[in-house]
mmCIF file of C-alpha atoms in Angstrom:
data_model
loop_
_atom_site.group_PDB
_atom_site.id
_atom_site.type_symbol
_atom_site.label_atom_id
_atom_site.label_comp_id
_atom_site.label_asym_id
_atom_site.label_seq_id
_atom_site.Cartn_x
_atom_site.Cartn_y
_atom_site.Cartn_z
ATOM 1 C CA UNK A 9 -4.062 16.731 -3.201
ATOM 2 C CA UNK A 10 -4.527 13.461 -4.760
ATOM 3 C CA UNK A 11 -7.292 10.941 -2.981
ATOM 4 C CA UNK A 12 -9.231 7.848 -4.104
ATOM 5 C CA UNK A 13 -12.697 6.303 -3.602
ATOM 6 C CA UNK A 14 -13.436 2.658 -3.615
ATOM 7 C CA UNK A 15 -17.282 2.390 -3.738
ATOM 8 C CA UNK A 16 -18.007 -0.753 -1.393
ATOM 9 C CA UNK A 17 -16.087 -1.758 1.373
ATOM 10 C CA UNK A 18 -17.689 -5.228 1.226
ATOM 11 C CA UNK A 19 -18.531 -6.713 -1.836
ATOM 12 C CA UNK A 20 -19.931 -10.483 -2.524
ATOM 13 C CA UNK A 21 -19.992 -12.273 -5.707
ATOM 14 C CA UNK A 22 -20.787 -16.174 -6.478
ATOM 15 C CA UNK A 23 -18.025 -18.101 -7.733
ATOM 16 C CA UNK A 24 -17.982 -17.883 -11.702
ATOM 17 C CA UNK A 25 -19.604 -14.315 -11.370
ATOM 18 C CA UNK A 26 -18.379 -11.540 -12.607
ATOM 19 C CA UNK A 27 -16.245 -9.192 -10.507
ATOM 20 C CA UNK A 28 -16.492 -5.622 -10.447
ATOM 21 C CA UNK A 29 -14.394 -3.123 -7.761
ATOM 22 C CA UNK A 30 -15.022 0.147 -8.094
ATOM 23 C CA UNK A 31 -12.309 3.174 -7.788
ATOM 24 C CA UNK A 32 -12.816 6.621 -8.432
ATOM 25 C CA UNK A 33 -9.512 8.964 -8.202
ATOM 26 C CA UNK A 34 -9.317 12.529 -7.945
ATOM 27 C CA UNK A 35 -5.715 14.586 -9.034
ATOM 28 C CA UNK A 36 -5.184 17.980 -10.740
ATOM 29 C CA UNK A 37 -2.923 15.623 -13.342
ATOM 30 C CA UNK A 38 -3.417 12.386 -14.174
ATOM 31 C CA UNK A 39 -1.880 10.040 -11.695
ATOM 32 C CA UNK A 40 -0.596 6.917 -12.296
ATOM 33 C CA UNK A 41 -2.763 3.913 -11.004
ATOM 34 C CA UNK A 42 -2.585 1.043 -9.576
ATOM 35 C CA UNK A 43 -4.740 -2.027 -7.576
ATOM 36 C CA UNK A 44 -3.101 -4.351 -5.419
ATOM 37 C CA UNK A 45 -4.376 -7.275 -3.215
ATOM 38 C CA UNK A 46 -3.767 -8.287 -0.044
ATOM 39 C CA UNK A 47 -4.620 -11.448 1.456
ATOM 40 C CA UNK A 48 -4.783 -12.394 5.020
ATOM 41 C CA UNK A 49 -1.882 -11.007 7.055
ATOM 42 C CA UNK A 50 0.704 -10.717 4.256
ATOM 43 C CA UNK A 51 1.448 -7.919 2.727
ATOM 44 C CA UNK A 52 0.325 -5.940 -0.630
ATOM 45 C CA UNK A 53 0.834 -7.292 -4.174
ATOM 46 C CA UNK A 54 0.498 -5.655 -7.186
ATOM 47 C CA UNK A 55 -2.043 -6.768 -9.665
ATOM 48 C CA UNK A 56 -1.759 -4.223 -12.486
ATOM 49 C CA UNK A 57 -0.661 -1.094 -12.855
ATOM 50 C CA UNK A 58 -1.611 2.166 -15.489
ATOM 51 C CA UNK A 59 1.011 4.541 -16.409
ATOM 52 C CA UNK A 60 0.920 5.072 -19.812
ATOM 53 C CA UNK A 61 -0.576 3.913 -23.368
ATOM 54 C CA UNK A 62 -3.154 1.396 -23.655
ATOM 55 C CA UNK A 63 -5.697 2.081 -21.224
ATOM 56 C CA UNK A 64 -7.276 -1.295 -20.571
ATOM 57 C CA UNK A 65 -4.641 -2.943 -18.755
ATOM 58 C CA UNK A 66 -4.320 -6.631 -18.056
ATOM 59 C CA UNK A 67 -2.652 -8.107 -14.539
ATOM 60 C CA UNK A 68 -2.052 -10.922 -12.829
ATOM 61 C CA UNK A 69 -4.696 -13.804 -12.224
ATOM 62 C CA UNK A 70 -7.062 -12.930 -14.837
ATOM 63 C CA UNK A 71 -7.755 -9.921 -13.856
ATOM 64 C CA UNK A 72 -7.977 -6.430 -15.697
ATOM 65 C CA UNK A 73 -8.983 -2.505 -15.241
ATOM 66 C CA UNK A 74 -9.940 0.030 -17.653
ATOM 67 C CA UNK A 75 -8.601 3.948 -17.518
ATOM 68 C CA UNK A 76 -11.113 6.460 -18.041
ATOM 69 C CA UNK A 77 -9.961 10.025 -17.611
ATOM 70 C CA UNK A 78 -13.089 11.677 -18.548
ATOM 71 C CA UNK A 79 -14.686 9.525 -15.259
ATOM 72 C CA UNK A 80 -11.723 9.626 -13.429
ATOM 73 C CA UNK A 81 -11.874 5.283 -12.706
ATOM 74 C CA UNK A 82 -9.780 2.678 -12.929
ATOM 75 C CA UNK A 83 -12.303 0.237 -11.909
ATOM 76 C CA UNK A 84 -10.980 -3.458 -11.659
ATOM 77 C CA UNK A 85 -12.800 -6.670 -13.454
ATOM 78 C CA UNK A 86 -12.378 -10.198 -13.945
ATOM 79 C CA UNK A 87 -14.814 -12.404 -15.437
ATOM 80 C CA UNK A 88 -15.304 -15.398 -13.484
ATOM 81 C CA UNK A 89 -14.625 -15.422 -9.540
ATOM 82 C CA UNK A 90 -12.506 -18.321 -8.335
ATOM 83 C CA UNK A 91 -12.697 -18.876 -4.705
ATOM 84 C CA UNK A 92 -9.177 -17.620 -4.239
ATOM 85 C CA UNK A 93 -10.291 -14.088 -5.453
ATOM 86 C CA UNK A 94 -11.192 -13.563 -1.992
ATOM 87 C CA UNK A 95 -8.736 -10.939 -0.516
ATOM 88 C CA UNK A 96 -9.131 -6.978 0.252
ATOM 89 C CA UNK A 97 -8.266 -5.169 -2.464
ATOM 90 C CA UNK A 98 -7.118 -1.563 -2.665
ATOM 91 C CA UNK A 99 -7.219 1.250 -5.454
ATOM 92 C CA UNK A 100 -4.175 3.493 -5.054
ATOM 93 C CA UNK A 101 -2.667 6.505 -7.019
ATOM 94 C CA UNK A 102 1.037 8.448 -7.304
ATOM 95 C CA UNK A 103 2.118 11.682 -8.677
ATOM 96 C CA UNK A 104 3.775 10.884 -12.119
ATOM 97 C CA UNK A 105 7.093 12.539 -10.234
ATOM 98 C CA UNK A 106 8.944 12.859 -7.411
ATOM 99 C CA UNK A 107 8.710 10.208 -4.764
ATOM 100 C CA UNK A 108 5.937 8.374 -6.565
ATOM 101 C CA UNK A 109 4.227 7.914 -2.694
ATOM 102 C CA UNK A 110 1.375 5.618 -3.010
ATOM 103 C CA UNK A 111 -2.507 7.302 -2.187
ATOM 104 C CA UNK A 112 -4.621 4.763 -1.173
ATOM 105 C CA UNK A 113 -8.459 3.899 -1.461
ATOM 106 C CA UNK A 114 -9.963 2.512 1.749
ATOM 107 C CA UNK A 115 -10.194 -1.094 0.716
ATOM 108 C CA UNK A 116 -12.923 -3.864 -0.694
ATOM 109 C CA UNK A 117 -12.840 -6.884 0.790
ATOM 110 C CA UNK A 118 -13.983 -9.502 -1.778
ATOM 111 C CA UNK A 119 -15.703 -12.775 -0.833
ATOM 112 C CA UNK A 120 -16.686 -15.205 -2.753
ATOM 113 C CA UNK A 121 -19.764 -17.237 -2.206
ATOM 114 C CA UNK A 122 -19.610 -21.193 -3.634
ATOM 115 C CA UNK B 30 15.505 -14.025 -4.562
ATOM 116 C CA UNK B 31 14.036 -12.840 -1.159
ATOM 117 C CA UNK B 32 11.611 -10.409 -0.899
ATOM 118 C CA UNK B 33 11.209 -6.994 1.090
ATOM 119 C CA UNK B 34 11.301 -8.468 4.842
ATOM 120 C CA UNK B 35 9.905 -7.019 7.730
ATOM 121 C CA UNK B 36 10.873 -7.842 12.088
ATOM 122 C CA UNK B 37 9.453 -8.200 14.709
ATOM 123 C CA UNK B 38 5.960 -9.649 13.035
ATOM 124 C CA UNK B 39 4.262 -8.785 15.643
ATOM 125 C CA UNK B 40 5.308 -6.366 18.575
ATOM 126 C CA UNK B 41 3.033 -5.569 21.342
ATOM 127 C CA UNK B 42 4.375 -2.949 23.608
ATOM 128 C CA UNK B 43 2.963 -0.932 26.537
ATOM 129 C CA UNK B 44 1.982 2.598 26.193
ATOM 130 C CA UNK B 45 4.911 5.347 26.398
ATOM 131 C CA UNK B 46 7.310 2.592 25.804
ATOM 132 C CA UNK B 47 9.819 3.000 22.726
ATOM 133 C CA UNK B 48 9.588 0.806 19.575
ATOM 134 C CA UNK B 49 11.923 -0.112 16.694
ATOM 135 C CA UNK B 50 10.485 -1.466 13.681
ATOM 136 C CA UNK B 51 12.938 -3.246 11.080
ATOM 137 C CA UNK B 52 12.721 -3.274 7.223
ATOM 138 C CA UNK B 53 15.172 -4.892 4.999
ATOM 139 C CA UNK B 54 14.554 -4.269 0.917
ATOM 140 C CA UNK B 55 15.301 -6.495 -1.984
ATOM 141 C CA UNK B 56 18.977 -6.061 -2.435
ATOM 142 C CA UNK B 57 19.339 -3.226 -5.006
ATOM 143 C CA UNK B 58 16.688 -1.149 -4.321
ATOM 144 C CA UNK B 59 17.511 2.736 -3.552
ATOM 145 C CA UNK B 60 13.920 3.833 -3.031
ATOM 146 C CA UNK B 61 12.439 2.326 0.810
ATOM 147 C CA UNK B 62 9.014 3.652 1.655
ATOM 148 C CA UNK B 63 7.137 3.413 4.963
ATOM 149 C CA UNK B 64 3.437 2.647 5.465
ATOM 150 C CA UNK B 65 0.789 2.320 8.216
ATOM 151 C CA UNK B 66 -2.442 0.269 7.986
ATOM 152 C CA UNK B 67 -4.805 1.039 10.511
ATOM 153 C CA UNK B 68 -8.670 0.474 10.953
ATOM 154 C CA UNK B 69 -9.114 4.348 11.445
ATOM 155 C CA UNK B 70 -7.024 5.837 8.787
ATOM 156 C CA UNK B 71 -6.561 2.801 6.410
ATOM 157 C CA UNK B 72 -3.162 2.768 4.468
ATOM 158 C CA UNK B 73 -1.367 6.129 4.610
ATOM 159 C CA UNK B 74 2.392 6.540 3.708
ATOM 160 C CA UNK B 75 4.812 7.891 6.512
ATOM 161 C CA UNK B 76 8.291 8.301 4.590
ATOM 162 C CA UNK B 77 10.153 7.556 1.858
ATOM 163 C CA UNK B 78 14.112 7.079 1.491
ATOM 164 C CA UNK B 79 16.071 7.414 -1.944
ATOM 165 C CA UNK B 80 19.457 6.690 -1.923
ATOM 166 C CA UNK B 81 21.515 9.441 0.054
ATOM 167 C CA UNK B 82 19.037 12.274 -0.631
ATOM 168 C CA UNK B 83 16.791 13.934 2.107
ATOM 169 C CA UNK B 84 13.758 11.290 2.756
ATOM 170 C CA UNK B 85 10.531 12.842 2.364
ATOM 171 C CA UNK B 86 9.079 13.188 6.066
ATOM 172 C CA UNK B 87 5.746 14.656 4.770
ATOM 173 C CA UNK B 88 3.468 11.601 6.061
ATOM 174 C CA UNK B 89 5.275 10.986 9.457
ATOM 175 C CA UNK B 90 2.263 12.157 11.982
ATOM 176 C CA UNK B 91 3.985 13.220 15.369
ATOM 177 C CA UNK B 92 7.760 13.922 15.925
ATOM 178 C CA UNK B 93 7.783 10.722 18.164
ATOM 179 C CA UNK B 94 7.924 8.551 14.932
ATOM 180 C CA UNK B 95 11.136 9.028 12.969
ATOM 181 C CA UNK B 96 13.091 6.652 10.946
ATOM 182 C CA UNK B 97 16.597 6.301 9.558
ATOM 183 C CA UNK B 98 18.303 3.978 6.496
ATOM 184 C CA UNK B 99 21.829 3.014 7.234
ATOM 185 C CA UNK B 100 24.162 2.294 4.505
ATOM 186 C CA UNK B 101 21.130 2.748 2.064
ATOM 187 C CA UNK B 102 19.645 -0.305 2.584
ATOM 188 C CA UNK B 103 18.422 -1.558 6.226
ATOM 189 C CA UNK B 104 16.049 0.986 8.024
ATOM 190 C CA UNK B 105 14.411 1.662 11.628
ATOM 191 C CA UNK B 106 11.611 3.027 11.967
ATOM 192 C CA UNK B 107 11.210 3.824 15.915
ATOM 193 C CA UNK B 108 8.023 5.335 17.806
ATOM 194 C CA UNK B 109 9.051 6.918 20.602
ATOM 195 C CA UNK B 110 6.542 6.899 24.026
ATOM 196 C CA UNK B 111 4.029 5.006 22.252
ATOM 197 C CA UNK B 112 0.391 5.785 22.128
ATOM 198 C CA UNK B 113 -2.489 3.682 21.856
ATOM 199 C CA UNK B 114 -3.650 5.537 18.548
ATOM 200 C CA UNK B 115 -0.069 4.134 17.105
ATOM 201 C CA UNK B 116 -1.393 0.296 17.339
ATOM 202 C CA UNK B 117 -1.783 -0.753 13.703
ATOM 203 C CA UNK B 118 0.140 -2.696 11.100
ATOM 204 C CA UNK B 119 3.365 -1.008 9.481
ATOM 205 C CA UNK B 120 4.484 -1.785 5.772
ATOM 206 C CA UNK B 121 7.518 -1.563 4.216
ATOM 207 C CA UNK B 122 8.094 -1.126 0.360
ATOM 208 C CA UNK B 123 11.052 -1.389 -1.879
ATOM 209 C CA UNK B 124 11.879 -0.258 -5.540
ATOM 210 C CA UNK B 125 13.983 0.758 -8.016
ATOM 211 C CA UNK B 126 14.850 5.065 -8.067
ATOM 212 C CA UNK B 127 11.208 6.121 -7.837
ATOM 213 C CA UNK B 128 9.607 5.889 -11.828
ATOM 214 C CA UNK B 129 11.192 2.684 -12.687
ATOM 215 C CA UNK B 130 9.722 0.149 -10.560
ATOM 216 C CA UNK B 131 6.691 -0.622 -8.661
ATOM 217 C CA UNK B 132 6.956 -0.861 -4.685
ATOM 218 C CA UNK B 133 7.143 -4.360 -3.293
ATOM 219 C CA UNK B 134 5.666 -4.741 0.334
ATOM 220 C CA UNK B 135 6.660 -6.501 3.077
ATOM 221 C CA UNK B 136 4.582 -8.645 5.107
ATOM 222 C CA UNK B 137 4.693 -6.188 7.648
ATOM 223 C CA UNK B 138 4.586 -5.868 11.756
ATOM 224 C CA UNK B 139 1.764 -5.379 13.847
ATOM 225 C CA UNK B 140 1.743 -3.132 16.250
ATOM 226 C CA UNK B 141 -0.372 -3.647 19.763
ATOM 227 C CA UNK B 142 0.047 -0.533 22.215
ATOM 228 C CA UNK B 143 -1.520 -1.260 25.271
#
């Protein structure tokens, strides 16, 4: 069974800093991956997405997450924090078949410090 | 064009009552998933719709949830005698067949069981 780790539930960075979320996947195959963000009661929207090919991937709003399938991450950057960064953020995984049904991390809720 | 929409917003029932949650995807979409977000359990997915095959009931936890997708594009997801355990926030998520799309969420309904 696939599952995923997001190390942090909390994490705090100053605005300008850089931004680091952590994920950690684990899947007999490699999955395809994905982080999306959620801000305050709306739903989830994708910020990038890994399936195939390059593995540093760039999404939406500057940021971008690297592939490595010896570590098994997908960890998510951006290089400056902008106060609207602040949202919960979740790591998430699907089979590469079938229903393509969406494992999720437990969340990191971002805030950003002026 | 409109997104993946979602009613009530919020629904606060009381316990062993019956609930009907209502999803409508982006127009063109044959793949509907179902998701709950709860402090306990985080995101987990319930069930998953594509076109006029079988849905995949795998994530549904108790035989009082069930859902159903009329016409292939509205669909009910109903909680039967609700529990306090069931209060959380439900998501539904469009896309293309599953593999050639990503899942766009709804803004989803919260549900208060008291």
């Amino acid at each position: 069974a696939q599952s995923v780790t997001q190390l942090g539930s909390h994490v705090s960075v100053s605005e300008g800093a850089l931004v680091l979320l952590r994920c950690n996947y684990s899947s007999s195959v490699p999955p395809y991956l994905f982080w999306y963000v959620q801000y305050p009661n709306q739903g989830l929207q994708l910020l990038l997405k890994y399936t195939t090919g390059a593995t540093l991937v760039k999404g939406i709003n500057g940021f971008e997450a690297e592939f490595k399938k010896s570590e098994t991450s997908f960890h998510l950057t951006k290089p400056s924090a902008h106060m609207s960064d602040a949202a919960e953020y979740f790591c998430a995984v699907s089979e590469r078949v079938g229903a393509q049904k969406l494992v999720f991390g437990q969340g990191t809720r971002l805030t950003i410090n002026p | 064009g409109a997104g993946v929409s979602q009613s009530p917003s919020n629904k606060v029932t009381e316990k062993g009552k019956d609930v009907e949650l209502r999803c409508d995807p982006i127009s063109g979409h044959t793949a509907l998933y179902w998701y709950r977000q709860s402090l306990g359990q985080g995101l987990e997915f319930l069930i998953y719709f594509q076109g006029n095959s079988a849905p995949d009931k795998s994530g549904l936890p108790s035989d009082r949830f069930s859902a159903e997708r009329t016409g292939g594009s509205v669909s009910t997801l109903t909680i039967q005698r609700t529990q306090q355990e069931d209060s959380a926030v439900y998501l539904c998520a469009s896309s293309l067949p599953a593999g050639r799309g990503e899942q766009y969420f709804g803004p989803g309904t919260r549900l208060t069981v008291t």
